[in-house]
PDB file of C-alpha atoms and ligand atoms in Angstrom:
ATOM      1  CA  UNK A   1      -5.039 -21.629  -2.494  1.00  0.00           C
ATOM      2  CA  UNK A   2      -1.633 -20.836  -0.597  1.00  0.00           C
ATOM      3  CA  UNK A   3      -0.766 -17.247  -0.078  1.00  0.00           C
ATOM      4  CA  UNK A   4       2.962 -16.491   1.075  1.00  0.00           C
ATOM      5  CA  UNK A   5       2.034 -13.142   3.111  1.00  0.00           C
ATOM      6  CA  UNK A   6       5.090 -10.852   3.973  1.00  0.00           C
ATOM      7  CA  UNK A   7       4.684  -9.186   7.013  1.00  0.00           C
ATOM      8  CA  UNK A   8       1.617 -11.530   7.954  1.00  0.00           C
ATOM      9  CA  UNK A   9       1.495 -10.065  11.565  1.00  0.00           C
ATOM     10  CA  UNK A  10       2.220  -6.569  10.681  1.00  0.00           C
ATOM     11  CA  UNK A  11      -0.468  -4.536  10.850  1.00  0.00           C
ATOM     12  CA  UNK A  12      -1.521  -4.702   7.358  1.00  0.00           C
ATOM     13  CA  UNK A  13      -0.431  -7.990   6.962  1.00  0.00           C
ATOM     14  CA  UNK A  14      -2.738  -9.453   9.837  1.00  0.00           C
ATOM     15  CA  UNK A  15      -5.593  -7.371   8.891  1.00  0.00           C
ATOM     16  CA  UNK A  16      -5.817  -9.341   5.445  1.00  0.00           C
ATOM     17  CA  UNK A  17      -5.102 -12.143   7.437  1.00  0.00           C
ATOM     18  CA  UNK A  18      -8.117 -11.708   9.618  1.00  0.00           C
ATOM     19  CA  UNK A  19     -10.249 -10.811   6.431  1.00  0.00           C
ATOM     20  CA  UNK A  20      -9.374 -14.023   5.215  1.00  0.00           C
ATOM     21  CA  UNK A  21      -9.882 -16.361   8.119  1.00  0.00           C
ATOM     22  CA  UNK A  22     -13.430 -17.188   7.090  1.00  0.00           C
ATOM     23  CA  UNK A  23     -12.275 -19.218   3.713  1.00  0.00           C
ATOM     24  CA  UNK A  24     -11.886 -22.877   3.353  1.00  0.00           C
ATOM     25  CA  UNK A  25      -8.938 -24.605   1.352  1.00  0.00           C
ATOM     26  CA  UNK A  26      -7.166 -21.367   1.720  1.00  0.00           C
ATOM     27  CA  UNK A  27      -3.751 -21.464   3.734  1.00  0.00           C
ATOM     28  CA  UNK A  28      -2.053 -18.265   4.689  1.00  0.00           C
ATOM     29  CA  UNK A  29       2.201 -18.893   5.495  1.00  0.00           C
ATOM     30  CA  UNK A  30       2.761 -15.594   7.940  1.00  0.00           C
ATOM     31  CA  UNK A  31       5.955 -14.371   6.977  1.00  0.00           C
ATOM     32  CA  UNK A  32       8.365 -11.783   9.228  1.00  0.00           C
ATOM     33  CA  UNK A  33      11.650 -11.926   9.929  1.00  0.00           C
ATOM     34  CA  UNK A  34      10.753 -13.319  13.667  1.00  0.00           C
ATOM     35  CA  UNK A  35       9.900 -16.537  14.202  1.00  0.00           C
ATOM     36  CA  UNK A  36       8.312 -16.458  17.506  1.00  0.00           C
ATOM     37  CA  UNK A  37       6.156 -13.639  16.184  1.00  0.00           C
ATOM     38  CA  UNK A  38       4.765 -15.292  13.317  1.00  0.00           C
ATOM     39  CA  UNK A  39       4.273 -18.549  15.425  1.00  0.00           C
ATOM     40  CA  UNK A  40       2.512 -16.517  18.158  1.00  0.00           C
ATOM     41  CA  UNK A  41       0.416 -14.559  15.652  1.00  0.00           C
ATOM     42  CA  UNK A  42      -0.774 -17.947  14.434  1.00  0.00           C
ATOM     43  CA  UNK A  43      -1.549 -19.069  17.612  1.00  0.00           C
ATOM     44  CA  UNK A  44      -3.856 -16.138  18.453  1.00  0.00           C
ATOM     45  CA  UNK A  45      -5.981 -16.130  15.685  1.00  0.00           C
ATOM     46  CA  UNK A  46      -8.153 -19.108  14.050  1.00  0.00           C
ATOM     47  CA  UNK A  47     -10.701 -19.803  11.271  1.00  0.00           C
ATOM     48  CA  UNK A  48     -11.545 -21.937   8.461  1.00  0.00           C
ATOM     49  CA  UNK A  49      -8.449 -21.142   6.787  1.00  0.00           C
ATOM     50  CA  UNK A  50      -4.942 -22.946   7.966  1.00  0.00           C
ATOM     51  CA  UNK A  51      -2.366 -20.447   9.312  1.00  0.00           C
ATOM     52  CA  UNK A  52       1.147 -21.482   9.110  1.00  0.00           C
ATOM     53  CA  UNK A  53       3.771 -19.504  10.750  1.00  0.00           C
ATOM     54  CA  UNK A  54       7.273 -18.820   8.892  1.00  0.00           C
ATOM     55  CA  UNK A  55      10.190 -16.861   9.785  1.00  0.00           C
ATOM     56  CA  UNK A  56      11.564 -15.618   6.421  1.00  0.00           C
ATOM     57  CA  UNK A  57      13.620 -12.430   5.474  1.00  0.00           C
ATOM     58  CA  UNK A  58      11.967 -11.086   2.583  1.00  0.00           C
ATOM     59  CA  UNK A  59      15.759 -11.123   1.076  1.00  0.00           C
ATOM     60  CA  UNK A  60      15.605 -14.466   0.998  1.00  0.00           C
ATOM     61  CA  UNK A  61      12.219 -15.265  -0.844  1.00  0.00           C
ATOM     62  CA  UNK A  62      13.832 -16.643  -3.660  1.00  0.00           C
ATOM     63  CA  UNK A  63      15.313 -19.811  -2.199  1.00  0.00           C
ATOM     64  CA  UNK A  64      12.089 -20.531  -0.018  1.00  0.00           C
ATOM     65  CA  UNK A  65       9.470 -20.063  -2.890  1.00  0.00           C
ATOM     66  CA  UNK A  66      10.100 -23.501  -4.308  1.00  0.00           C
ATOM     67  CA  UNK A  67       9.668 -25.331  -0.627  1.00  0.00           C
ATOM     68  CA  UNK A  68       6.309 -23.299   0.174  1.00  0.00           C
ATOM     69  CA  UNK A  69       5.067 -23.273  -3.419  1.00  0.00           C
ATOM     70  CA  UNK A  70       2.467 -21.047  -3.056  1.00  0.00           C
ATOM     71  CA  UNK A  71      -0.089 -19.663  -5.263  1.00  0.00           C
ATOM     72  CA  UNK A  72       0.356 -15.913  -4.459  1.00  0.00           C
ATOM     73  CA  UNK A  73       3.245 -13.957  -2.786  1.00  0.00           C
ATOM     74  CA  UNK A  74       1.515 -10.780  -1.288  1.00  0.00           C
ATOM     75  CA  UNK A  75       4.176  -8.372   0.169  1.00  0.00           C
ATOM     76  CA  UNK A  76       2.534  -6.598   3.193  1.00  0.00           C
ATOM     77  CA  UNK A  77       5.505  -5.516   4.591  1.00  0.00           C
ATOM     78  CA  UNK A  78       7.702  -2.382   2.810  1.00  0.00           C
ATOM     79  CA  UNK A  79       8.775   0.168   3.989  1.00  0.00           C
ATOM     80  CA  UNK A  80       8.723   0.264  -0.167  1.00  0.00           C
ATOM     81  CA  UNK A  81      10.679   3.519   0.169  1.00  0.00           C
ATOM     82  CA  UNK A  82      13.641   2.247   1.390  1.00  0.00           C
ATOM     83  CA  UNK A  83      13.598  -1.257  -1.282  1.00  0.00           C
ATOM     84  CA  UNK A  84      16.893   0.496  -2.519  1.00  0.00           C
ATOM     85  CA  UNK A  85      18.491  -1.025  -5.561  1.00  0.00           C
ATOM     86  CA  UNK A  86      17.129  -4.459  -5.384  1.00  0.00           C
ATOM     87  CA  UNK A  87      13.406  -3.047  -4.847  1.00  0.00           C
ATOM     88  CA  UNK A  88      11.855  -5.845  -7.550  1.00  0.00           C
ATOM     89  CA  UNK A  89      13.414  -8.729  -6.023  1.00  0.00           C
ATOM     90  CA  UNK A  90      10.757 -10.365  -4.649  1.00  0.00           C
ATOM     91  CA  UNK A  91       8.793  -9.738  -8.373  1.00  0.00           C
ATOM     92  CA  UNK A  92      11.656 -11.222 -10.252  1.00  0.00           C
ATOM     93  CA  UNK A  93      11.731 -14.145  -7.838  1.00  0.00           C
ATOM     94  CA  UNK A  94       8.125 -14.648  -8.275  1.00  0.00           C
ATOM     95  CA  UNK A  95       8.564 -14.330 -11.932  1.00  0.00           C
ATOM     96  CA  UNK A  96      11.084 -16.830 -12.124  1.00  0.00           C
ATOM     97  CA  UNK A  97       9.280 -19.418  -9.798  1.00  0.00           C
ATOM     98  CA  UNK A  98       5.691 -18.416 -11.842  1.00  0.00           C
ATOM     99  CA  UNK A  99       4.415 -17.386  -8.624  1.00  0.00           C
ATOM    100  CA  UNK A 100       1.732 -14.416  -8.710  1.00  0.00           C
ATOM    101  CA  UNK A 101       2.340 -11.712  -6.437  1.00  0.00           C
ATOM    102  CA  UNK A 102       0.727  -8.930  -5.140  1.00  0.00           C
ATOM    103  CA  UNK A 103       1.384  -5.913  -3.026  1.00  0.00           C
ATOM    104  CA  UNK A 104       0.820  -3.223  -0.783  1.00  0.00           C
ATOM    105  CA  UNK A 105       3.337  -0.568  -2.079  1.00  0.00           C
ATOM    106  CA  UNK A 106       3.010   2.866  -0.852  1.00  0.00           C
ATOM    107  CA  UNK A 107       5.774   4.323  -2.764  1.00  0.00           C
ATOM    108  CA  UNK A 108       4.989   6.242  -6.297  1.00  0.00           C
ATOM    109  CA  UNK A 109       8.117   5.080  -7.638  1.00  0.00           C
ATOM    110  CA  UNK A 110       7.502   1.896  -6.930  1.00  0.00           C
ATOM    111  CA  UNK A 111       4.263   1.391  -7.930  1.00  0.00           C
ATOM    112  CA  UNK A 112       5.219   3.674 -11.087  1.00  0.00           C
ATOM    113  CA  UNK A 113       8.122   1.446 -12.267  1.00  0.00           C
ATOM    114  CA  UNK A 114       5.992  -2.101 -11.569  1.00  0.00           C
ATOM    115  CA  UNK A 115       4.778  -2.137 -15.174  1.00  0.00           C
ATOM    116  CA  UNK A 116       8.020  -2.933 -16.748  1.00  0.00           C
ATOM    117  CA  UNK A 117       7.360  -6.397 -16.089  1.00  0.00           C
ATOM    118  CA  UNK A 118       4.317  -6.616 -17.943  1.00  0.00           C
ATOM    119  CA  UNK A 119       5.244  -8.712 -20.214  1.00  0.00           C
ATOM    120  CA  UNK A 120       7.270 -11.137 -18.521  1.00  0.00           C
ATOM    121  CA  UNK A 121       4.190 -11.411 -16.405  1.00  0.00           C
ATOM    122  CA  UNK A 122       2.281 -12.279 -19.447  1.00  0.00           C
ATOM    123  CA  UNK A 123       4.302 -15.138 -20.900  1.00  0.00           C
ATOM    124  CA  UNK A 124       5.135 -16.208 -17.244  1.00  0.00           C
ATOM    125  CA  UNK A 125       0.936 -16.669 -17.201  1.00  0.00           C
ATOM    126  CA  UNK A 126       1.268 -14.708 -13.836  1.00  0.00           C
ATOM    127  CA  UNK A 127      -0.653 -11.849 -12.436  1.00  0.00           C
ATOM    128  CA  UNK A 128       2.240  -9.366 -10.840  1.00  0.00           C
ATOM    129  CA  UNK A 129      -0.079  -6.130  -9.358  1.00  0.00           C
ATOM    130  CA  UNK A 130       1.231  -3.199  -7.641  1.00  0.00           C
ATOM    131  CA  UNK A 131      -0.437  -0.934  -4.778  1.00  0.00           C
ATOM    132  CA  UNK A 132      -3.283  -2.987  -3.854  1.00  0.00           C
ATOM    133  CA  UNK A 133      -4.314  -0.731  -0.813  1.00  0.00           C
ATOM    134  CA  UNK A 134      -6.325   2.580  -0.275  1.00  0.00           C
ATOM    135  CA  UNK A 135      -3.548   4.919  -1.916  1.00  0.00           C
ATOM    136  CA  UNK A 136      -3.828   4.320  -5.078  1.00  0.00           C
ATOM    137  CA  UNK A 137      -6.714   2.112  -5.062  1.00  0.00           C
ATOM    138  CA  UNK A 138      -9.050   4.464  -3.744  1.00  0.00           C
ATOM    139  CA  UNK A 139      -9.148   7.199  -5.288  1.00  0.00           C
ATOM    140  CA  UNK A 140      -8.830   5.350  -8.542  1.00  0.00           C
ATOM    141  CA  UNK A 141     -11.806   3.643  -8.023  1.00  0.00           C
ATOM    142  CA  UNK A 142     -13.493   7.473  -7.441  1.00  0.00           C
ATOM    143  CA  UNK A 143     -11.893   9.018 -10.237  1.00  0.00           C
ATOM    144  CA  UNK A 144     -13.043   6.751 -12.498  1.00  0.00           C
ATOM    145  CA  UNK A 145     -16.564   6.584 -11.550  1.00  0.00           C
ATOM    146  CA  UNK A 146     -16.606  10.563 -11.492  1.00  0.00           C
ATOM    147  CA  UNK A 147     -14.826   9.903 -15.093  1.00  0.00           C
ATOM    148  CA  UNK A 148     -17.916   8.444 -16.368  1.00  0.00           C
ATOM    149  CA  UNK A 149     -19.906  12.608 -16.095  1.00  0.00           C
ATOM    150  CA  UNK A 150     -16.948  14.631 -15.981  1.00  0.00           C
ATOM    151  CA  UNK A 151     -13.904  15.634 -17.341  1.00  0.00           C
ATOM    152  CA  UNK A 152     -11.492  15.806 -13.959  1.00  0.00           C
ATOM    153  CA  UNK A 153      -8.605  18.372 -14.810  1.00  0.00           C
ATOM    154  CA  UNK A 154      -8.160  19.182 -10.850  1.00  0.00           C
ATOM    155  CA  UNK A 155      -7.271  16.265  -8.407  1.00  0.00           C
ATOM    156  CA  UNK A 156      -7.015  16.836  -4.452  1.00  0.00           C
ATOM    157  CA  UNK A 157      -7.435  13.928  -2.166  1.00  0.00           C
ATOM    158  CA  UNK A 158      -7.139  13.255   1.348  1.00  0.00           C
ATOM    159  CA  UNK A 159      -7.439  10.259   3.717  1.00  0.00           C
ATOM    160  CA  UNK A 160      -8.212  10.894   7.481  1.00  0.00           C
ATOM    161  CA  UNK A 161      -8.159   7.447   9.072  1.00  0.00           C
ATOM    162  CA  UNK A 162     -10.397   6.594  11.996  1.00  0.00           C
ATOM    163  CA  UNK A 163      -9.124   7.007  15.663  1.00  0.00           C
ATOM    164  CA  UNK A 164      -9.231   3.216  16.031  1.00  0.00           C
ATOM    165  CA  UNK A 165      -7.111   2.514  12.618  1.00  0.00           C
ATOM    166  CA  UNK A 166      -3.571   0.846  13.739  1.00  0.00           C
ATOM    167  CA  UNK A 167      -0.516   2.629  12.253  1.00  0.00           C
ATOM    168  CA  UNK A 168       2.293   0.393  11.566  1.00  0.00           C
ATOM    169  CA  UNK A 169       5.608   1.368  12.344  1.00  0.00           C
ATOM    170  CA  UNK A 170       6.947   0.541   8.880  1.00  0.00           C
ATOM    171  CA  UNK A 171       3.991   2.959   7.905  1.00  0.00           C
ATOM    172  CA  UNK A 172       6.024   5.570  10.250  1.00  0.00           C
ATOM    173  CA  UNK A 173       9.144   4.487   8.741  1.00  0.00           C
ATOM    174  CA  UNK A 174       7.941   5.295   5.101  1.00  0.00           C
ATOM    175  CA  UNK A 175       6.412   9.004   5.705  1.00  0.00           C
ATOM    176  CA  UNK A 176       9.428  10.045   8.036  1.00  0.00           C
ATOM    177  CA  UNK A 177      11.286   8.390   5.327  1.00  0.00           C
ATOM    178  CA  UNK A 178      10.973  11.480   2.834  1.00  0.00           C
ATOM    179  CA  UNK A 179       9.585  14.575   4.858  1.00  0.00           C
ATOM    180  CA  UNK A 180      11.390  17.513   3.623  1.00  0.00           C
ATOM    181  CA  UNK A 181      12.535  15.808   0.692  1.00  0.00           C
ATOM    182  CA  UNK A 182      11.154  16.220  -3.098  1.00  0.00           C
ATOM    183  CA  UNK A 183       8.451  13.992  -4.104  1.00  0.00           C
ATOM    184  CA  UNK A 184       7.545  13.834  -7.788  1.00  0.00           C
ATOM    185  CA  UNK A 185       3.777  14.877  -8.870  1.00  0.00           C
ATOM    186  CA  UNK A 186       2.034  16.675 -11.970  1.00  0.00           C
ATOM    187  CA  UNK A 187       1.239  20.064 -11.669  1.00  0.00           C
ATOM    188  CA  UNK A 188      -0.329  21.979 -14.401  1.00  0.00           C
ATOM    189  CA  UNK A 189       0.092  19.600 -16.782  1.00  0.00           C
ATOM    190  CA  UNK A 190       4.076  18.872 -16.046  1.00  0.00           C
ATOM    191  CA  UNK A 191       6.133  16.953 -13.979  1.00  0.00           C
ATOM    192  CA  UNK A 192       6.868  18.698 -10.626  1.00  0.00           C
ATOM    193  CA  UNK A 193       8.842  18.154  -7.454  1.00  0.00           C
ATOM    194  CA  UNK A 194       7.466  19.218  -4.409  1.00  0.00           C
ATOM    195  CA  UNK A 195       8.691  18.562  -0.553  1.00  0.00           C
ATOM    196  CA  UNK A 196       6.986  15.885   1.381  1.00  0.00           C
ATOM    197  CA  UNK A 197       4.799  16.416   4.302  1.00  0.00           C
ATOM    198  CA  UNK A 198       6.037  20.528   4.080  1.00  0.00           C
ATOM    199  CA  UNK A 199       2.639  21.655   1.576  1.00  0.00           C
ATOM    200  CA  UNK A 200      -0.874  21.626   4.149  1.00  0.00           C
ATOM    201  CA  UNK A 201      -4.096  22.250   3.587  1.00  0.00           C
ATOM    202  CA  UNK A 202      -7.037  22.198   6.278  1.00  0.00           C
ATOM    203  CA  UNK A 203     -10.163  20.407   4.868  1.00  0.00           C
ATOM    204  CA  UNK A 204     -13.640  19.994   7.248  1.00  0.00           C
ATOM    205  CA  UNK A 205     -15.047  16.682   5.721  1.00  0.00           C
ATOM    206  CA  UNK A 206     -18.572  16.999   6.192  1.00  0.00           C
ATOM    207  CA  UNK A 207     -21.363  14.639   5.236  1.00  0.00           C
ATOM    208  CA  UNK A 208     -24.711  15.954   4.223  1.00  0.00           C
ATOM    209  CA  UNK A 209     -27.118  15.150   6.994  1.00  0.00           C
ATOM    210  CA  UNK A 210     -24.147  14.409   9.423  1.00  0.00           C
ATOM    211  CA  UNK A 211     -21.982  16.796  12.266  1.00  0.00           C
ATOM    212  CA  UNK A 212     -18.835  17.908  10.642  1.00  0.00           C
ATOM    213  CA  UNK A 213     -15.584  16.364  11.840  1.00  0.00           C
ATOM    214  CA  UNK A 214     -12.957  18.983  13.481  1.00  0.00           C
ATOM    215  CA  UNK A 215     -11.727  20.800  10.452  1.00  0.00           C
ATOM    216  CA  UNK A 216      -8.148  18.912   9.563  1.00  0.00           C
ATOM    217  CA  UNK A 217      -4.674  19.185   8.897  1.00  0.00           C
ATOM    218  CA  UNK A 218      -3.648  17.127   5.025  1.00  0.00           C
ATOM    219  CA  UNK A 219      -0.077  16.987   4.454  1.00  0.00           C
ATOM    220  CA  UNK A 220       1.560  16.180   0.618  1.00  0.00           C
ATOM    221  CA  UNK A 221       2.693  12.318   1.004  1.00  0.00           C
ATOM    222  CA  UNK A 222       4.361  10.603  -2.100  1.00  0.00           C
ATOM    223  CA  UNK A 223       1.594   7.879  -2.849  1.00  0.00           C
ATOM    224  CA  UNK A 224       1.387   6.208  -5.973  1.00  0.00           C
ATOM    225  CA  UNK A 225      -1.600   8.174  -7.250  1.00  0.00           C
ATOM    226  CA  UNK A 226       0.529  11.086  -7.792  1.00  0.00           C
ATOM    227  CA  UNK A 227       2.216   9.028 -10.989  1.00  0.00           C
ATOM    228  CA  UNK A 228      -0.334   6.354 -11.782  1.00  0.00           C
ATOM    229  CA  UNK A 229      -3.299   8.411 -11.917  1.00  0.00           C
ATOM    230  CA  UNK A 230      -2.538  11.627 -14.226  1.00  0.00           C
ATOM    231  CA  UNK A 231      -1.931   9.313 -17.286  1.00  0.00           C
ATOM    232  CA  UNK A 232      -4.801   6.959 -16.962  1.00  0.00           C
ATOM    233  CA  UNK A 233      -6.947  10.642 -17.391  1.00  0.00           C
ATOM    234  CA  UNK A 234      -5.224  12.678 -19.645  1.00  0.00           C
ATOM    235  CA  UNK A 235      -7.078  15.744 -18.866  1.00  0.00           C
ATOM    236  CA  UNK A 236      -5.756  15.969 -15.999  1.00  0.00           C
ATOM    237  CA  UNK A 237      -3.557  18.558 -15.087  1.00  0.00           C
ATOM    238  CA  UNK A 238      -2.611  18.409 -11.217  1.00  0.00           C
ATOM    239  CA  UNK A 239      -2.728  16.073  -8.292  1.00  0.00           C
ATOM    240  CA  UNK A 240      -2.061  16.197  -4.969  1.00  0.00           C
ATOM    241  CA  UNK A 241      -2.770  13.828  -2.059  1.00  0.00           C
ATOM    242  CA  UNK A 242      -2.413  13.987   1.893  1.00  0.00           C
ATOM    243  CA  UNK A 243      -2.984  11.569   4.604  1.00  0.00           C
ATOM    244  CA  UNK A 244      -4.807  13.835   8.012  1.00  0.00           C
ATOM    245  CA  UNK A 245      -4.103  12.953  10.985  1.00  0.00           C
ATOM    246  CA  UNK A 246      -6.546  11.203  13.232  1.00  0.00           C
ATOM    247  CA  UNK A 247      -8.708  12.646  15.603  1.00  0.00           C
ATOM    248  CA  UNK A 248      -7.076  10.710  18.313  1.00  0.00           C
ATOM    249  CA  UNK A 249      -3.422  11.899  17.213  1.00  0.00           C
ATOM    250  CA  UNK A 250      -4.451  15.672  17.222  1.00  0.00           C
ATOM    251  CA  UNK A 251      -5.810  15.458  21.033  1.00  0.00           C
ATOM    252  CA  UNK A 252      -2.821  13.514  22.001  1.00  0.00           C
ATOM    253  CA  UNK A 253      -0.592  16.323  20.704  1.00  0.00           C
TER     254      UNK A 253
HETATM  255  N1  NAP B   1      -0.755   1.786  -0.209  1.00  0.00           N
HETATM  256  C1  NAP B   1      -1.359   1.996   0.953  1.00  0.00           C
HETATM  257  O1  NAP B   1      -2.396   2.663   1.015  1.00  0.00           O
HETATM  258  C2  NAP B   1      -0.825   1.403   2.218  1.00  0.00           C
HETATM  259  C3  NAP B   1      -1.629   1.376   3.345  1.00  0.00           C
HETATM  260  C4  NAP B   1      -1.104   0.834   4.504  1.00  0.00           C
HETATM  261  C5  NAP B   1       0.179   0.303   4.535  1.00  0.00           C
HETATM  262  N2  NAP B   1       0.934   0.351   3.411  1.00  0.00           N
HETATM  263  C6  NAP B   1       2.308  -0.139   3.443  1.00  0.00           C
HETATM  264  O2  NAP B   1       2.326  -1.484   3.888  1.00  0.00           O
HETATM  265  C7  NAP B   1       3.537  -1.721   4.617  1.00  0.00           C
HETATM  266  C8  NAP B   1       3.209  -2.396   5.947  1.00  0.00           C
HETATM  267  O3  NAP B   1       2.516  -1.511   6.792  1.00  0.00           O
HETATM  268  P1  NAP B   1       2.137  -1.955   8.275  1.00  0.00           P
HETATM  269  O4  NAP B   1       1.339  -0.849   8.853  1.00  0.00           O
HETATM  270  O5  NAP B   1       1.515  -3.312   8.251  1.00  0.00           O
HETATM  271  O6  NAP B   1       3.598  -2.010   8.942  1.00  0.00           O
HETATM  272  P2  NAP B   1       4.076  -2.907  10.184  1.00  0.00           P
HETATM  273  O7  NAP B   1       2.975  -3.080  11.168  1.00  0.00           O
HETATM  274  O8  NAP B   1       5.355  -2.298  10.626  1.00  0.00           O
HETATM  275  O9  NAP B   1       4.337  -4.359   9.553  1.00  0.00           O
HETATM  276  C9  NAP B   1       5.452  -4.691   8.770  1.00  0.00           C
HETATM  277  C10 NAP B   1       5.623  -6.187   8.807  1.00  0.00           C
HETATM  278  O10 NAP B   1       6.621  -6.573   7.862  1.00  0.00           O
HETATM  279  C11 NAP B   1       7.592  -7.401   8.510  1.00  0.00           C
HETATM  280  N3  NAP B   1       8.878  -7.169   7.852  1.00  0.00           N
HETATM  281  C12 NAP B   1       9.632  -6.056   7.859  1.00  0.00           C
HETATM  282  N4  NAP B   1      10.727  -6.203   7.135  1.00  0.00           N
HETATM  283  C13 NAP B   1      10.686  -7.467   6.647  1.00  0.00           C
HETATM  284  C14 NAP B   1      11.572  -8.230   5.838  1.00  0.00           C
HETATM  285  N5  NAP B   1      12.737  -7.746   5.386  1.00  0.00           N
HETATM  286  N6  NAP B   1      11.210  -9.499   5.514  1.00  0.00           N
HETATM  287  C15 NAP B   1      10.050 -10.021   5.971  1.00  0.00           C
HETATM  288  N7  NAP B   1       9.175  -9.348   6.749  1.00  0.00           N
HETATM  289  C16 NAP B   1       9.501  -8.082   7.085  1.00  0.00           C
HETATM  290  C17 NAP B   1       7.560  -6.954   9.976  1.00  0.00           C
HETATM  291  O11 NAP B   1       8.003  -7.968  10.856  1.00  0.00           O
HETATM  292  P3  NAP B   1       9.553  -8.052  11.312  1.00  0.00           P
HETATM  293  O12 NAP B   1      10.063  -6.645  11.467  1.00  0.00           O
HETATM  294  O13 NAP B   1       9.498  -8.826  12.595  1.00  0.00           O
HETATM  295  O14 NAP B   1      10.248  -8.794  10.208  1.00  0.00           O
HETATM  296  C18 NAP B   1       6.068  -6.730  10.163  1.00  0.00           C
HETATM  297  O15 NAP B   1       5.398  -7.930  10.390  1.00  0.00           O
HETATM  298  C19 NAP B   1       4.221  -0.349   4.784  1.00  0.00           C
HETATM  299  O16 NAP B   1       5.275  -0.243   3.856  1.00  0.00           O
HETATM  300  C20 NAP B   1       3.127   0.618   4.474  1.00  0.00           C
HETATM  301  O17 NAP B   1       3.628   1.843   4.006  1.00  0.00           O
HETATM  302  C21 NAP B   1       0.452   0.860   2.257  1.00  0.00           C
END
């Protein structure tokens, strides 16, 4: 298999990358707009699978798809937010080079509007999935478990990333991207706009058994559970989901 990775030595990016380093007949094309970055990333880490270093403007995907030919397109590198009025073109070049693609979107609008190519995915015989990450994948995977005994009308999440977690800066650029401006969620049972990053709530996770951490600041982010969740469980009535920040960033401050 040949995956075409955008943003292969981001921080995303070159996690997958590392997760994948242990497969044979797999070849990963690292992807950034820097040359000497991609070549350098390649140079730094090895495996069983083949690393090949690209410099490539995710603009320009469309013209290099049928030179790599690759099996999947995964776009690791966003930020999705700021896609503006071309956001699909990487899933419309993918669809018209019947390349599957994957990504790592972040934004609920995004991820949201992804299933309007459905059905050219279908007769292209092409998997085109939005989101693949920890927001939305996450807590989809525990809502629907919990589904299974319960009837969930009440959804609040959080995520409070390890200390030793990188943060990428297009990660950065995406959350600065809309603080203080409205984000769309449901709240009871409608449509709502709130304002990004400006709703808290302190939550101490605690673990039976196990120390609780330092009780924690959540702020509102706009990740694609906020859309794609409510109507996959339709009694639902409210969501609302905030990133922490890290132990590490709260003693630095
Ligand atoms: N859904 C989730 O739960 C979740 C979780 C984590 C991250 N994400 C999203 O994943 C994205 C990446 O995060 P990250 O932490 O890996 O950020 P990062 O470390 O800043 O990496 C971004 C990578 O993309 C490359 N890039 C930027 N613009 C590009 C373009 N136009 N064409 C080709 N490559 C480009 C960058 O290299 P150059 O600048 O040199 O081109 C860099 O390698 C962000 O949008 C983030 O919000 C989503």
């Amino acid at each position: 298999m040949k995956i075409l990775l955008l943003g292969g030595y981001g921080v995303f990016g070159g996690r997958l990358t590392e997760l994948l380093l242990d497969i044979e007949d797999l070849e990963v094309v690292i992807c950034g707009r820097n040359q000497k970055k991609a070549e350098e990333f390649c140079k730094t880490h090895s495996g069983n699978a083949t690393l090949t270093p690209l410099g490539l403007d995710r603009a320009e995907i469309g013209a290099q798809l049928p030179i790599v030919q690759p099996d999947v397109v995964i776009d690791a590198s966003g930020p999705f937010q700021a896609y503006g009025s071309e956001k699909y073109a990487t899933i419309e070049a993918c669809l018209s080079a019947k390349v599957n693609y994957l990504d790592f979107a972040d934004a609920a609008d995004f991820v949201f509007g992804v299933s309007k190519f459905d059905e050219q995915a279908k007769a292209a015989g092409i998997f085109v999935i939005s989101g693949v990450s920890s927001f939305p994948v996450l807590t989809a995977s525990v809502l629907r478990e919990l589904s299974k005994s319960m009837e969930i009308h009440r959804v609040t999440g959080g995520i409070a990333p390890s200390p030793y977690a990188g943060v990428g800066l297009n990660v950065m650029r995406a959350v600065v991207g809309y603080a203080g401006s409205p984000i769309t969620l449901f709240r009871d049972g409608k449509r709502h706009q709130a304002i990004g990053l400006a709703e808290t709530l302190r939550y101490t996770i605690s673990v039976p058994g196990k120390l609780p951490l330092r009780n924690t600041h959540f702020s509102l982010v706009d990740v694609p559970d906020l859309q794609v969740l409510p109507p996959e469980h339709p009694t639902m009535q409210s969501i609302w989901m905030g990133p922490a920040q890290s132990q590490r960033f709260c003693i630095e401050c």
